[in-house]
Short mmCIF file of N, CA, C and O in Angstrom, two decimals:
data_model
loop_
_atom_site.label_atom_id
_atom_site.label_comp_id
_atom_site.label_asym_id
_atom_site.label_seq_id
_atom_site.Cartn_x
_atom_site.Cartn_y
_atom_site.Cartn_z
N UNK A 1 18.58 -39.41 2.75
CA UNK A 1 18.47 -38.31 1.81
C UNK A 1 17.17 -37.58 2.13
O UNK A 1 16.09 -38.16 2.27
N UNK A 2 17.36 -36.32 2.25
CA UNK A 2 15.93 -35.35 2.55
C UNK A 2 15.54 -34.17 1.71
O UNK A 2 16.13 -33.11 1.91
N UNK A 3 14.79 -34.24 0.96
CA UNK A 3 14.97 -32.73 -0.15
C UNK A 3 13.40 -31.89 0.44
O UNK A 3 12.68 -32.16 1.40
N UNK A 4 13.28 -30.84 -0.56
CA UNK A 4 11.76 -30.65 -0.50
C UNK A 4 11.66 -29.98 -1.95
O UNK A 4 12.49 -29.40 -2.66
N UNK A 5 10.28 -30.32 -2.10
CA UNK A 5 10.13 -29.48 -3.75
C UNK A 5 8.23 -29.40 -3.84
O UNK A 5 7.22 -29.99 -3.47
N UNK A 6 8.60 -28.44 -4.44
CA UNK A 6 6.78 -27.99 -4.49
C UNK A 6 6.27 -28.87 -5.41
O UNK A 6 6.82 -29.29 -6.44
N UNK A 7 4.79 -29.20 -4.81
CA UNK A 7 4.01 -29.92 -6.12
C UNK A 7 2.64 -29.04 -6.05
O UNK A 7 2.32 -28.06 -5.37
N UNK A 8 1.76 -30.03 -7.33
CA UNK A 8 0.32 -29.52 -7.59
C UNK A 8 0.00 -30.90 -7.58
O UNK A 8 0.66 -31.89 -7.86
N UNK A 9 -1.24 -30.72 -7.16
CA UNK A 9 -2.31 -32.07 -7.29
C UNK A 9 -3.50 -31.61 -7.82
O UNK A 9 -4.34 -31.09 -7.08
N UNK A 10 -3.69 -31.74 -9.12
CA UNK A 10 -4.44 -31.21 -9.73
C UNK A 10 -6.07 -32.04 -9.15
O UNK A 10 -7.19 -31.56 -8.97
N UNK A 11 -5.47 -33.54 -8.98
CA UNK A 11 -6.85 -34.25 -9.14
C UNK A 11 -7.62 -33.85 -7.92
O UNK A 11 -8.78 -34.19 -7.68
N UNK A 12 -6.67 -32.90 -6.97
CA UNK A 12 -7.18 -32.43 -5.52
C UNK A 12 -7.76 -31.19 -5.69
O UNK A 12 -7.72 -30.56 -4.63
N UNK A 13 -8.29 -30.60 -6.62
CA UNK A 13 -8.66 -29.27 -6.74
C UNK A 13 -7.58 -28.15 -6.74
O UNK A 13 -7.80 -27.01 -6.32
N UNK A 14 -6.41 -28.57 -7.27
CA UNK A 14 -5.10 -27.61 -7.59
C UNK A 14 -4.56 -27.36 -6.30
O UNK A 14 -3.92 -26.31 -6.37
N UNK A 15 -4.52 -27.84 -5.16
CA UNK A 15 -3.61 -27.82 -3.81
C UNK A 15 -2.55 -27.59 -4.72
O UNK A 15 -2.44 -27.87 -5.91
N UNK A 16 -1.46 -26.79 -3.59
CA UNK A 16 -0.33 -26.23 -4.32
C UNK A 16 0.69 -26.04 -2.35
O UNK A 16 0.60 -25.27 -1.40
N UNK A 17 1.27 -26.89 -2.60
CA UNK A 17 2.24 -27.06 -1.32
C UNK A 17 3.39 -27.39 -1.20
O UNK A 17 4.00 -27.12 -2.24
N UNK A 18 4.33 -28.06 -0.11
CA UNK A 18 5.68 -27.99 -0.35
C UNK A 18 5.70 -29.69 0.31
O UNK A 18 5.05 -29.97 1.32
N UNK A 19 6.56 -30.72 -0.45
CA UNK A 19 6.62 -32.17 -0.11
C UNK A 19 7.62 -32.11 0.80
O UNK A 19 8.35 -31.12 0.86
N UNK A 20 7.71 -32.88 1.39
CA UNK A 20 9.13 -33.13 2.31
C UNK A 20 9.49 -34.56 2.01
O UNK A 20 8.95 -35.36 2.78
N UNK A 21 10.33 -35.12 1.01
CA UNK A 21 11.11 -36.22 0.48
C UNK A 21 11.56 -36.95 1.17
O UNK A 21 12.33 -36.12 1.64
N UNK A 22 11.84 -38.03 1.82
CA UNK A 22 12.92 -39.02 2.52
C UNK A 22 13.33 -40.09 2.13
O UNK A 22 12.43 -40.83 1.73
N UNK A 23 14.37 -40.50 2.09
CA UNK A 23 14.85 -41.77 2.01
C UNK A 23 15.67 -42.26 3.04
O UNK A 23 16.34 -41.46 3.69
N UNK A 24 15.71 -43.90 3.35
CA UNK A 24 16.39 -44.04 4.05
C UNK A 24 17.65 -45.11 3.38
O UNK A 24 18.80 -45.38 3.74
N UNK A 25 16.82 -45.50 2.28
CA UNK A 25 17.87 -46.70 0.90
C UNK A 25 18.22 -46.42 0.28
O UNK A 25 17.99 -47.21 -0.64
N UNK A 26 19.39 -44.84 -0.35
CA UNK A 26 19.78 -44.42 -0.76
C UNK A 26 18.97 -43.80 -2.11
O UNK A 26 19.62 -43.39 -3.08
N UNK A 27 17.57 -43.76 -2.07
CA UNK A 27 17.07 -43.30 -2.89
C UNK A 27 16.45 -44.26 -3.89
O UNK A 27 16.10 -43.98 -5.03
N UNK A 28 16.35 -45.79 -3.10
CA UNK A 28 15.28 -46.69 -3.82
C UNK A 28 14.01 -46.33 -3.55
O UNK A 28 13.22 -46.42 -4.49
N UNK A 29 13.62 -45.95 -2.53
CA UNK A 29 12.21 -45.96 -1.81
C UNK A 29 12.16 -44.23 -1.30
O UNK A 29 13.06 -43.57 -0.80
N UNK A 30 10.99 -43.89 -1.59
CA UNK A 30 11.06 -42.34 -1.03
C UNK A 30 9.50 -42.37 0.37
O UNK A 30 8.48 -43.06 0.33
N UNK A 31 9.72 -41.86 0.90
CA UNK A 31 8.10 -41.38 1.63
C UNK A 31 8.45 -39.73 1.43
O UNK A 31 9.53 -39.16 1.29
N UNK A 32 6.70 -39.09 1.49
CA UNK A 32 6.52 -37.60 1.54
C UNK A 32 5.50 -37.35 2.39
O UNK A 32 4.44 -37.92 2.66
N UNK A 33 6.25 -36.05 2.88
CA UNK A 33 5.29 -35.37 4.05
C UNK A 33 4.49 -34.36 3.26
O UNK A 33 5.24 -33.43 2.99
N UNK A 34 3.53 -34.19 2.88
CA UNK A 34 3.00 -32.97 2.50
C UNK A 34 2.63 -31.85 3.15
O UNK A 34 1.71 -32.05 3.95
N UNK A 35 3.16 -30.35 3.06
CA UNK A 35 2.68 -29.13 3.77
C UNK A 35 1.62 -28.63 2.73
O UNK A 35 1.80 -28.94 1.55
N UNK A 36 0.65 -27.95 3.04
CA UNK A 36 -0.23 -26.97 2.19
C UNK A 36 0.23 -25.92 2.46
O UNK A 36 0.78 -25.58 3.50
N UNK A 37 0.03 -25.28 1.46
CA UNK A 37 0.54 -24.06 0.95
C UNK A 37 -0.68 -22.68 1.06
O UNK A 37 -1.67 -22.59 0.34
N UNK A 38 -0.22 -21.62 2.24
CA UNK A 38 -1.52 -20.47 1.81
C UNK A 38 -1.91 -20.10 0.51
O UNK A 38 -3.08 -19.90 0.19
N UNK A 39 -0.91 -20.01 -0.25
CA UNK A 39 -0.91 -19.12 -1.85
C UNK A 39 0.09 -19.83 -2.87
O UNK A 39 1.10 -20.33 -2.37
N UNK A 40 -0.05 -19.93 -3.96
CA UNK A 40 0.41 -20.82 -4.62
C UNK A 40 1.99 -20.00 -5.15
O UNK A 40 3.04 -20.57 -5.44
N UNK A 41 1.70 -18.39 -5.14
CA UNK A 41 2.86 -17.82 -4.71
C UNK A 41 3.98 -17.72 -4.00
O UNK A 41 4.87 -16.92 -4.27
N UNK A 42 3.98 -18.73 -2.83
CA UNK A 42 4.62 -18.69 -1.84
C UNK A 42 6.26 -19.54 -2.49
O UNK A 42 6.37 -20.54 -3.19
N UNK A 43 7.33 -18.63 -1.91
CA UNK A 43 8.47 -19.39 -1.91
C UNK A 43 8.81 -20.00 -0.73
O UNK A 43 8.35 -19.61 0.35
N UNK A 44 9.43 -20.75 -0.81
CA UNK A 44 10.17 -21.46 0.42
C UNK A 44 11.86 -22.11 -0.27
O UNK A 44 12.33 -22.44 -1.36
N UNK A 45 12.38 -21.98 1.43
CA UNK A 45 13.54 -22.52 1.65
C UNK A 45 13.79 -23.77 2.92
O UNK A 45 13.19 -23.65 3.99
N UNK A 46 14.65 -24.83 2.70
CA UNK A 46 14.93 -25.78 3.33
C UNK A 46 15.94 -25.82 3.75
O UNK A 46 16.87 -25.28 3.15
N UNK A 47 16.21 -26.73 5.42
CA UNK A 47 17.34 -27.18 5.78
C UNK A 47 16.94 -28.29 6.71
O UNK A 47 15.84 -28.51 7.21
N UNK A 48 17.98 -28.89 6.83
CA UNK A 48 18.45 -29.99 7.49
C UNK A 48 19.09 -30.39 8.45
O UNK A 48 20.10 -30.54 7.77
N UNK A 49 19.54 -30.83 9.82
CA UNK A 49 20.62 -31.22 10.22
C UNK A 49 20.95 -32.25 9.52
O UNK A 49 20.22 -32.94 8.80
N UNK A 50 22.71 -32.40 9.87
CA UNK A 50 23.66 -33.26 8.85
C UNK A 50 22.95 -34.56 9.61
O UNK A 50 22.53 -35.31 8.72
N UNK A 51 22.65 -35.13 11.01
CA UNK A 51 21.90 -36.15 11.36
C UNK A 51 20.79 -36.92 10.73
O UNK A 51 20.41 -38.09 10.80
N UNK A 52 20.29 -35.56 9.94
CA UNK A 52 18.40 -35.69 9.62
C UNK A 52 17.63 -36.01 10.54
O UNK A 52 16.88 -36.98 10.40
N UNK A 53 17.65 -35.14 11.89
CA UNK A 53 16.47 -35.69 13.07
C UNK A 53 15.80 -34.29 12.76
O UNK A 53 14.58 -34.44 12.88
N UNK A 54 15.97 -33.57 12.57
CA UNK A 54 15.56 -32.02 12.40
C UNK A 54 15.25 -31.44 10.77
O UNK A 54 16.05 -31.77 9.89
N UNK A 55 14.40 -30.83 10.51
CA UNK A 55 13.79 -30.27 9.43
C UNK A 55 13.64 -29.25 9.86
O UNK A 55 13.87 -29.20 11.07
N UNK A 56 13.20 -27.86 9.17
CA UNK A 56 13.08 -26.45 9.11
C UNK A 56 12.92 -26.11 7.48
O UNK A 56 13.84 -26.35 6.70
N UNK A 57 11.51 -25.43 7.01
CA UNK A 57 10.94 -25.11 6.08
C UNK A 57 10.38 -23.71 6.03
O UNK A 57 9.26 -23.44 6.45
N UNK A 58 11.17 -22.88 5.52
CA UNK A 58 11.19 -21.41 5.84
C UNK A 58 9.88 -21.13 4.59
O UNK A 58 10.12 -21.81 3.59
N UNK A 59 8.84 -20.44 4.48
CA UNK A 59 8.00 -20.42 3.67
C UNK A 59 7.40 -18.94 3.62
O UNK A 59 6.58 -18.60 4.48
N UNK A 60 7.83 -18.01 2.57
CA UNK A 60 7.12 -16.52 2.95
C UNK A 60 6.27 -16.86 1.87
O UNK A 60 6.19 -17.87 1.17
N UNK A 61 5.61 -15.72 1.90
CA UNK A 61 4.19 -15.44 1.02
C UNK A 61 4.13 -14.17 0.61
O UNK A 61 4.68 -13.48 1.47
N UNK A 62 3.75 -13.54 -0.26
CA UNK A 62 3.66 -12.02 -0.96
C UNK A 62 3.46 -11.15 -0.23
O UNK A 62 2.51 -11.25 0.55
N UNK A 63 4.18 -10.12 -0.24
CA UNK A 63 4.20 -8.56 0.33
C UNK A 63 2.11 -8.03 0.61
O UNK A 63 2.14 -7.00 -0.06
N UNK A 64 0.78 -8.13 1.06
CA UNK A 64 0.35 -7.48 1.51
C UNK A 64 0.29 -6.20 1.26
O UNK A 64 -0.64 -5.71 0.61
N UNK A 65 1.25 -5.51 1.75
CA UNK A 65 1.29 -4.02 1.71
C UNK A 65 2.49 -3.33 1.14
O UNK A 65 2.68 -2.13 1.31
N UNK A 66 3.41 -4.24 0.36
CA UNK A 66 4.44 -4.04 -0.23
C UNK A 66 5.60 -3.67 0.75
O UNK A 66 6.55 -3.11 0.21
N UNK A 67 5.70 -3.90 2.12
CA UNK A 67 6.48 -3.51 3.19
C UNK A 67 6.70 -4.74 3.84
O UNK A 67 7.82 -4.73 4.35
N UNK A 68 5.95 -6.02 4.08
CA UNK A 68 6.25 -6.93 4.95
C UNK A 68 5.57 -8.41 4.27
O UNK A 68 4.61 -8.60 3.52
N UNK A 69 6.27 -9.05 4.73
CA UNK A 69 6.13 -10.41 4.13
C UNK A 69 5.87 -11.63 5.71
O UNK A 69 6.53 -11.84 6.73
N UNK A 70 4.88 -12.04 5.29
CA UNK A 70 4.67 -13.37 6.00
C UNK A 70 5.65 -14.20 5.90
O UNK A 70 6.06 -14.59 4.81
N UNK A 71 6.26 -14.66 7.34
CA UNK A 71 7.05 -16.16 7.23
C UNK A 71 6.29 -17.33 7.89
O UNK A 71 5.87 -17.25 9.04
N UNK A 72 6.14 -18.33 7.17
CA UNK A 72 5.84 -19.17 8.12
C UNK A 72 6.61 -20.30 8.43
O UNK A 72 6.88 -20.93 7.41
N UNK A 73 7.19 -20.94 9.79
CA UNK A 73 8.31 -21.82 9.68
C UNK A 73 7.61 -23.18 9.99
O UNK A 73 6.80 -23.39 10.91
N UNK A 74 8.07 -24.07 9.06
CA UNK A 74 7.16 -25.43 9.65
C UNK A 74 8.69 -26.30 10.33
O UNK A 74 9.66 -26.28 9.58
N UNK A 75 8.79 -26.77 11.21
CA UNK A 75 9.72 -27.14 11.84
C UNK A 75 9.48 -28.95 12.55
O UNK A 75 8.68 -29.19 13.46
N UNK A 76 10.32 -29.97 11.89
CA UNK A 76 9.60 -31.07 12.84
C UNK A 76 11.28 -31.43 13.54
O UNK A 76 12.38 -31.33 13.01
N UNK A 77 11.00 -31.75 14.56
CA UNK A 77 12.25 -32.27 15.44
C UNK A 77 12.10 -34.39 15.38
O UNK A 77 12.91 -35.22 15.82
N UNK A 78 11.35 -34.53 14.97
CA UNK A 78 10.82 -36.24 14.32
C UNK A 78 11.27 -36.51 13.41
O UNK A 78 10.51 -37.45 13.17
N UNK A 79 11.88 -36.49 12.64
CA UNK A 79 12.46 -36.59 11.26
C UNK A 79 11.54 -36.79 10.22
O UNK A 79 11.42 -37.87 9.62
N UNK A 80 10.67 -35.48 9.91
CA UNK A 80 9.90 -35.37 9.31
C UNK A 80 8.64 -35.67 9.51
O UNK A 80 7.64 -35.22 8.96
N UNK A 81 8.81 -36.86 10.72
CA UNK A 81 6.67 -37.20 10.95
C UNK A 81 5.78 -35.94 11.40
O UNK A 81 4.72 -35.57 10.90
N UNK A 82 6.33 -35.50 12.23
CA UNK A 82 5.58 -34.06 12.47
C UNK A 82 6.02 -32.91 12.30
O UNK A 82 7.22 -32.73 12.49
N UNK A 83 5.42 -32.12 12.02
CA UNK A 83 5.99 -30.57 11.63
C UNK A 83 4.52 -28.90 12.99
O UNK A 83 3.35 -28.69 13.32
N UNK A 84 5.47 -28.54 13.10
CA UNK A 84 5.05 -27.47 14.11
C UNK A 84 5.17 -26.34 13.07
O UNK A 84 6.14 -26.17 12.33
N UNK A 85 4.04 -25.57 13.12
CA UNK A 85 3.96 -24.24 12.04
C UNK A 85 4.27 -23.16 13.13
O UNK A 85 3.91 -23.38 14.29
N UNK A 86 4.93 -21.96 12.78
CA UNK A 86 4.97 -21.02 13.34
C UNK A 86 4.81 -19.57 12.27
O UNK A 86 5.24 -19.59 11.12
N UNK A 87 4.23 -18.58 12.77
CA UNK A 87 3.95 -16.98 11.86
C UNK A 87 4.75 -15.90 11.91
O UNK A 87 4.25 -15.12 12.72
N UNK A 88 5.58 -15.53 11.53
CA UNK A 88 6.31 -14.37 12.00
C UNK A 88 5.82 -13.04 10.85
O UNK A 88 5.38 -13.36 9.74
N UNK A 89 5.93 -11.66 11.21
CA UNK A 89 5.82 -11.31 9.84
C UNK A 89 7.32 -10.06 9.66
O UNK A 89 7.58 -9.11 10.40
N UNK A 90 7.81 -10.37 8.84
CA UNK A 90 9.61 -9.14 8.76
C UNK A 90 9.29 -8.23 7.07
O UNK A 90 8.32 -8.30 6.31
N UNK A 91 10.16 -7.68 7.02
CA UNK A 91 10.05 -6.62 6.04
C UNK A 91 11.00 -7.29 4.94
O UNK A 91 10.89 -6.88 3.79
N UNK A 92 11.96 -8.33 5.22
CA UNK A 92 12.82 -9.07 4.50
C UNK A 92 12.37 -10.33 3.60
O UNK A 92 11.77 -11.03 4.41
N UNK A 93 12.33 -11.08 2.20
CA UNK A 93 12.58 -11.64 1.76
C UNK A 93 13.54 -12.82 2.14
O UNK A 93 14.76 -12.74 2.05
N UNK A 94 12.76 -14.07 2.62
CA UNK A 94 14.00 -14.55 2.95
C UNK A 94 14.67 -15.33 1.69
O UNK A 94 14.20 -15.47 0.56
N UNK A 95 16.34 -15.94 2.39
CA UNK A 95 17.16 -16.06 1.46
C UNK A 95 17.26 -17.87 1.71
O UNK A 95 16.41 -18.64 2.16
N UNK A 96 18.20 -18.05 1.38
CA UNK A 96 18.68 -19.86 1.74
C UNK A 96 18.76 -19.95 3.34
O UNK A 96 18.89 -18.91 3.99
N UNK A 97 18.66 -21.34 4.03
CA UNK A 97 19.03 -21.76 4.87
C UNK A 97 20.41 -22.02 5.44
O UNK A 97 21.32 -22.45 4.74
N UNK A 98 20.52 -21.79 6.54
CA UNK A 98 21.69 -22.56 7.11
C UNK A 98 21.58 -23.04 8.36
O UNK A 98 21.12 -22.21 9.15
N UNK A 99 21.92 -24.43 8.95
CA UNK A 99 21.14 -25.09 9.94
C UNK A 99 22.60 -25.77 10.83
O UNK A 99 23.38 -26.68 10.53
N UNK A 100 22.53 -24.96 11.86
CA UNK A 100 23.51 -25.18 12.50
C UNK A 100 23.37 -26.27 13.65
O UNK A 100 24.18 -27.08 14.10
N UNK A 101 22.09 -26.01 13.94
CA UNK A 101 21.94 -27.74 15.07
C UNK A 101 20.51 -27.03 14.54
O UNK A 101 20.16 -26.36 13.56
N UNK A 102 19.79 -27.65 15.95
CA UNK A 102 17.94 -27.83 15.97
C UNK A 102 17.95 -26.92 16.12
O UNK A 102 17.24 -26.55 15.19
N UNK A 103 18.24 -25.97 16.68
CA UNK A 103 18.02 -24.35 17.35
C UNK A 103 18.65 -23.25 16.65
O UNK A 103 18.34 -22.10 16.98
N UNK A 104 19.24 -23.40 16.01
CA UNK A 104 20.00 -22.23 15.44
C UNK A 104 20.23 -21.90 14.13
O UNK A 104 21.21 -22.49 13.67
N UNK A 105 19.54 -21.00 13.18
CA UNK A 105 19.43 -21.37 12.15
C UNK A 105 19.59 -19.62 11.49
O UNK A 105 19.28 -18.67 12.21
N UNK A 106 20.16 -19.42 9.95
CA UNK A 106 20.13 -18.11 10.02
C UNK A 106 20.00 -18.14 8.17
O UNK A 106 20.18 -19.03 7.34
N UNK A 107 19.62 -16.76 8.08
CA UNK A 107 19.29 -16.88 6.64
C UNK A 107 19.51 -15.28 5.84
O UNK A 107 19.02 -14.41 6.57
N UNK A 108 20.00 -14.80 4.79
CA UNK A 108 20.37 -14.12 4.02
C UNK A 108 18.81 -13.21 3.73
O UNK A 108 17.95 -13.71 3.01
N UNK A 109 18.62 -12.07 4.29
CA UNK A 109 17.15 -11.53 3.49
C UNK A 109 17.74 -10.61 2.82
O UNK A 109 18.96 -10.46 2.86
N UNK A 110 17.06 -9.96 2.20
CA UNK A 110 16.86 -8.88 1.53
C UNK A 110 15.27 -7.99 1.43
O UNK A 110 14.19 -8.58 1.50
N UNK A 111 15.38 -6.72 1.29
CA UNK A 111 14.08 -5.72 0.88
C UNK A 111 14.89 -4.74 -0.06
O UNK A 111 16.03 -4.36 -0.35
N UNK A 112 14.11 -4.65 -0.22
CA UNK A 112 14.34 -3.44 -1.42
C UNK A 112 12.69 -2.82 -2.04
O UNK A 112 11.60 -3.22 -1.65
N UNK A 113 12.91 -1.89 -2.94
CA UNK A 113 11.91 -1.18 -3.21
C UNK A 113 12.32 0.38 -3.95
O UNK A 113 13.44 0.65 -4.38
N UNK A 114 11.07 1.37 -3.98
CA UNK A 114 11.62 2.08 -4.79
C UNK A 114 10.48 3.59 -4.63
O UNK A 114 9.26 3.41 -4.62
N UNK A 115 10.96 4.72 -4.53
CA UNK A 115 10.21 5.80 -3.82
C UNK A 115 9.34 6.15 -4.89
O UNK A 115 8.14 6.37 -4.71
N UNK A 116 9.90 6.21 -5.99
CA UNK A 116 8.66 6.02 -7.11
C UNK A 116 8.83 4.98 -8.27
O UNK A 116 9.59 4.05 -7.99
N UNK A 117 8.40 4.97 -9.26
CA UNK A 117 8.19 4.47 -10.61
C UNK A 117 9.49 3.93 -10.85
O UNK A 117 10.14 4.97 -10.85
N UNK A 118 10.33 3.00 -11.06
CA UNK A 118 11.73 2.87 -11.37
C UNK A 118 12.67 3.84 -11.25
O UNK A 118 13.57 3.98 -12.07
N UNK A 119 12.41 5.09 -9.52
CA UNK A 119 13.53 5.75 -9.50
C UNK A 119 13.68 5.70 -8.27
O UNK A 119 12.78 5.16 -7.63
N UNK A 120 14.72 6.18 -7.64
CA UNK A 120 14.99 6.41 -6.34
C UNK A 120 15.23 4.95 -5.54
O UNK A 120 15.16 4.89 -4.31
N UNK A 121 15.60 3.54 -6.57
CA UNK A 121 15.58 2.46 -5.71
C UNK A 121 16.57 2.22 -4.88
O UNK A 121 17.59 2.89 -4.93
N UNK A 122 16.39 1.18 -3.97
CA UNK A 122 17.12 0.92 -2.91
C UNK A 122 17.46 -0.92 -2.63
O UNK A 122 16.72 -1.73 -3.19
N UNK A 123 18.26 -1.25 -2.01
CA UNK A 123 18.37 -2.97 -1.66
C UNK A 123 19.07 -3.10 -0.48
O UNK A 123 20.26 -2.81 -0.51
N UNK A 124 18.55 -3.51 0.62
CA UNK A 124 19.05 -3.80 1.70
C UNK A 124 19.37 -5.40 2.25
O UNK A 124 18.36 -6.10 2.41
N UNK A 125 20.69 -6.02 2.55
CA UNK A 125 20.55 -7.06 2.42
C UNK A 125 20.79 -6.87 4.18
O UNK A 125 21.26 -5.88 4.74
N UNK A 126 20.20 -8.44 4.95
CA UNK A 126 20.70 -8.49 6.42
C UNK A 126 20.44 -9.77 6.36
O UNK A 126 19.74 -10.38 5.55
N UNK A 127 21.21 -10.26 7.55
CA UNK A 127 21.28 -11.25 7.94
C UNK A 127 20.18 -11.73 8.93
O UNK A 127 19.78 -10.65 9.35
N UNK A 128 19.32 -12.86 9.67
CA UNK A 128 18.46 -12.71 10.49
C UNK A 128 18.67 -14.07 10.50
O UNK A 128 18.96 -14.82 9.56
N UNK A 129 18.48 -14.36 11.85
CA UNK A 129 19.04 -15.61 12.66
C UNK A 129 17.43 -15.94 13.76
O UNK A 129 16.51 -15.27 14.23
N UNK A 130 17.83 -17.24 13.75
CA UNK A 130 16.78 -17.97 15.18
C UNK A 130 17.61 -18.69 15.88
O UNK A 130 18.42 -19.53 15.49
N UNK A 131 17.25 -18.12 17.47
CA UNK A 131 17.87 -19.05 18.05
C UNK A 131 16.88 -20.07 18.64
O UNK A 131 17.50 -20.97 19.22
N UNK A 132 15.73 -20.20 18.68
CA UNK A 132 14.58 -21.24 19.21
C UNK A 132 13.52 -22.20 18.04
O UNK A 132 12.34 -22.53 18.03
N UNK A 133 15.17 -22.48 16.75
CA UNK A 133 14.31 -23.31 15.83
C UNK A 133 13.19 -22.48 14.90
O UNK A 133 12.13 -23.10 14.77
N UNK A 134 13.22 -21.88 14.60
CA UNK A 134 12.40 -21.12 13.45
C UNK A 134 11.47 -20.28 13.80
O UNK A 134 10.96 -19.52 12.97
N UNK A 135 10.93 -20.34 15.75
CA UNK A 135 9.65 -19.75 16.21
C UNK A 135 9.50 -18.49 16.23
O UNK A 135 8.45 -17.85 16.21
N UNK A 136 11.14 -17.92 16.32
CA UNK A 136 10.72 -16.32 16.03
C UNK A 136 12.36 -15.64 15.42
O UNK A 136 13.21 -16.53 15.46
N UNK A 137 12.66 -14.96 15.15
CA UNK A 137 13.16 -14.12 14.17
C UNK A 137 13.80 -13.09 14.14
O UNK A 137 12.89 -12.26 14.14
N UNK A 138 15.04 -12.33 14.12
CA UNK A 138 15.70 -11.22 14.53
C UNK A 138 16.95 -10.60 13.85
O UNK A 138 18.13 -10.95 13.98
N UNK A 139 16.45 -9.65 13.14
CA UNK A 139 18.05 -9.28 12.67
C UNK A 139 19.38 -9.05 13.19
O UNK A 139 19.62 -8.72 14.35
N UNK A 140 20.17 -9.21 12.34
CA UNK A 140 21.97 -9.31 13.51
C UNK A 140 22.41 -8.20 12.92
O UNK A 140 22.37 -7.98 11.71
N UNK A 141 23.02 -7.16 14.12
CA UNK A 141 23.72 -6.16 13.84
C UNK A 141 24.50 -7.14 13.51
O UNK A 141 24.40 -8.33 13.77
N UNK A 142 25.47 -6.45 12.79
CA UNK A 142 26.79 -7.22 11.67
C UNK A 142 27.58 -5.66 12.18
O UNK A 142 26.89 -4.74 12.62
N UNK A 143 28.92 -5.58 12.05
CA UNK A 143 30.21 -4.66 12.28
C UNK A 143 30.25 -3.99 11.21
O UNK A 143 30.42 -4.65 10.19
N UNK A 144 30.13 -2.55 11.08
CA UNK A 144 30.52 -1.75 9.87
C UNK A 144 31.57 -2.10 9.74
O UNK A 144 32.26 -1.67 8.82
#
């Protein structure tokens, strides 16, 4: 069993990051990987291979300039002992995971926004896929 869920450690000076859960005894015994977190803002999304040798932890952080969002992918091919960070930065929100082996992974974004004050808004949803495990990032033309 492999989940992830954000904690606080208060007694740590309020660290605010994302755990990585495991079991291997059906959920008698757990170990956790801890990631730190840039901003306590930050969302993230998880996946898995159905194996569990592979992890992928999709993690953006707040709009900057209201146009682009930090991703950062923490990725371990160890089953969780190590994790590899990578930076990308896209204009999309990312969405859920989907984890097709170690390499191939794709996810639902969205942007949206608005030309002024609650008028003129807009929502663009796309799809954006990796094919090298989370390291970099690309939207998919899709077929009108």
């Amino acid at each position: 069993i492999v989940l992830a869920a954000s904690f606080t450690t208060p007694t740590q000076g309020n660290d605010d990051g994302v755990g990585i859960y495991r079991s291997t005894d059906d959920g008698a015994t757990w170990t956790v990987h801890q990631l730190a977190s840039e901003t306590a803002t930050e969302q993230y999304n998880f996946a898995a291979t159905p194996s569990g040798s592979s992890y992928v932890l999709l993690r953006s952080q707040a709009a900057q300039d209201l146009q682009t969002f930090t991703w950062v992918t923490s990725r371990s091919t160890s089953g969780g002992q190590n994790f590899t960070d990578t930076i990308n930065v896209h204009n999309f929100y990312p969405g859920p995971l989907t984890f097709a082996d170690p390499n191939n992974l794709w996810t639902l974004g969205g942007a949206n926004g608005c030309k002024s004050f609650k008028a003129d808004c807009w929502n663009t949803p796309g799809l954006i896929a990796s094919d090298d495990g989370g390291a970099t990032w690309h939207q998919v033309k899709l077929p009108s």
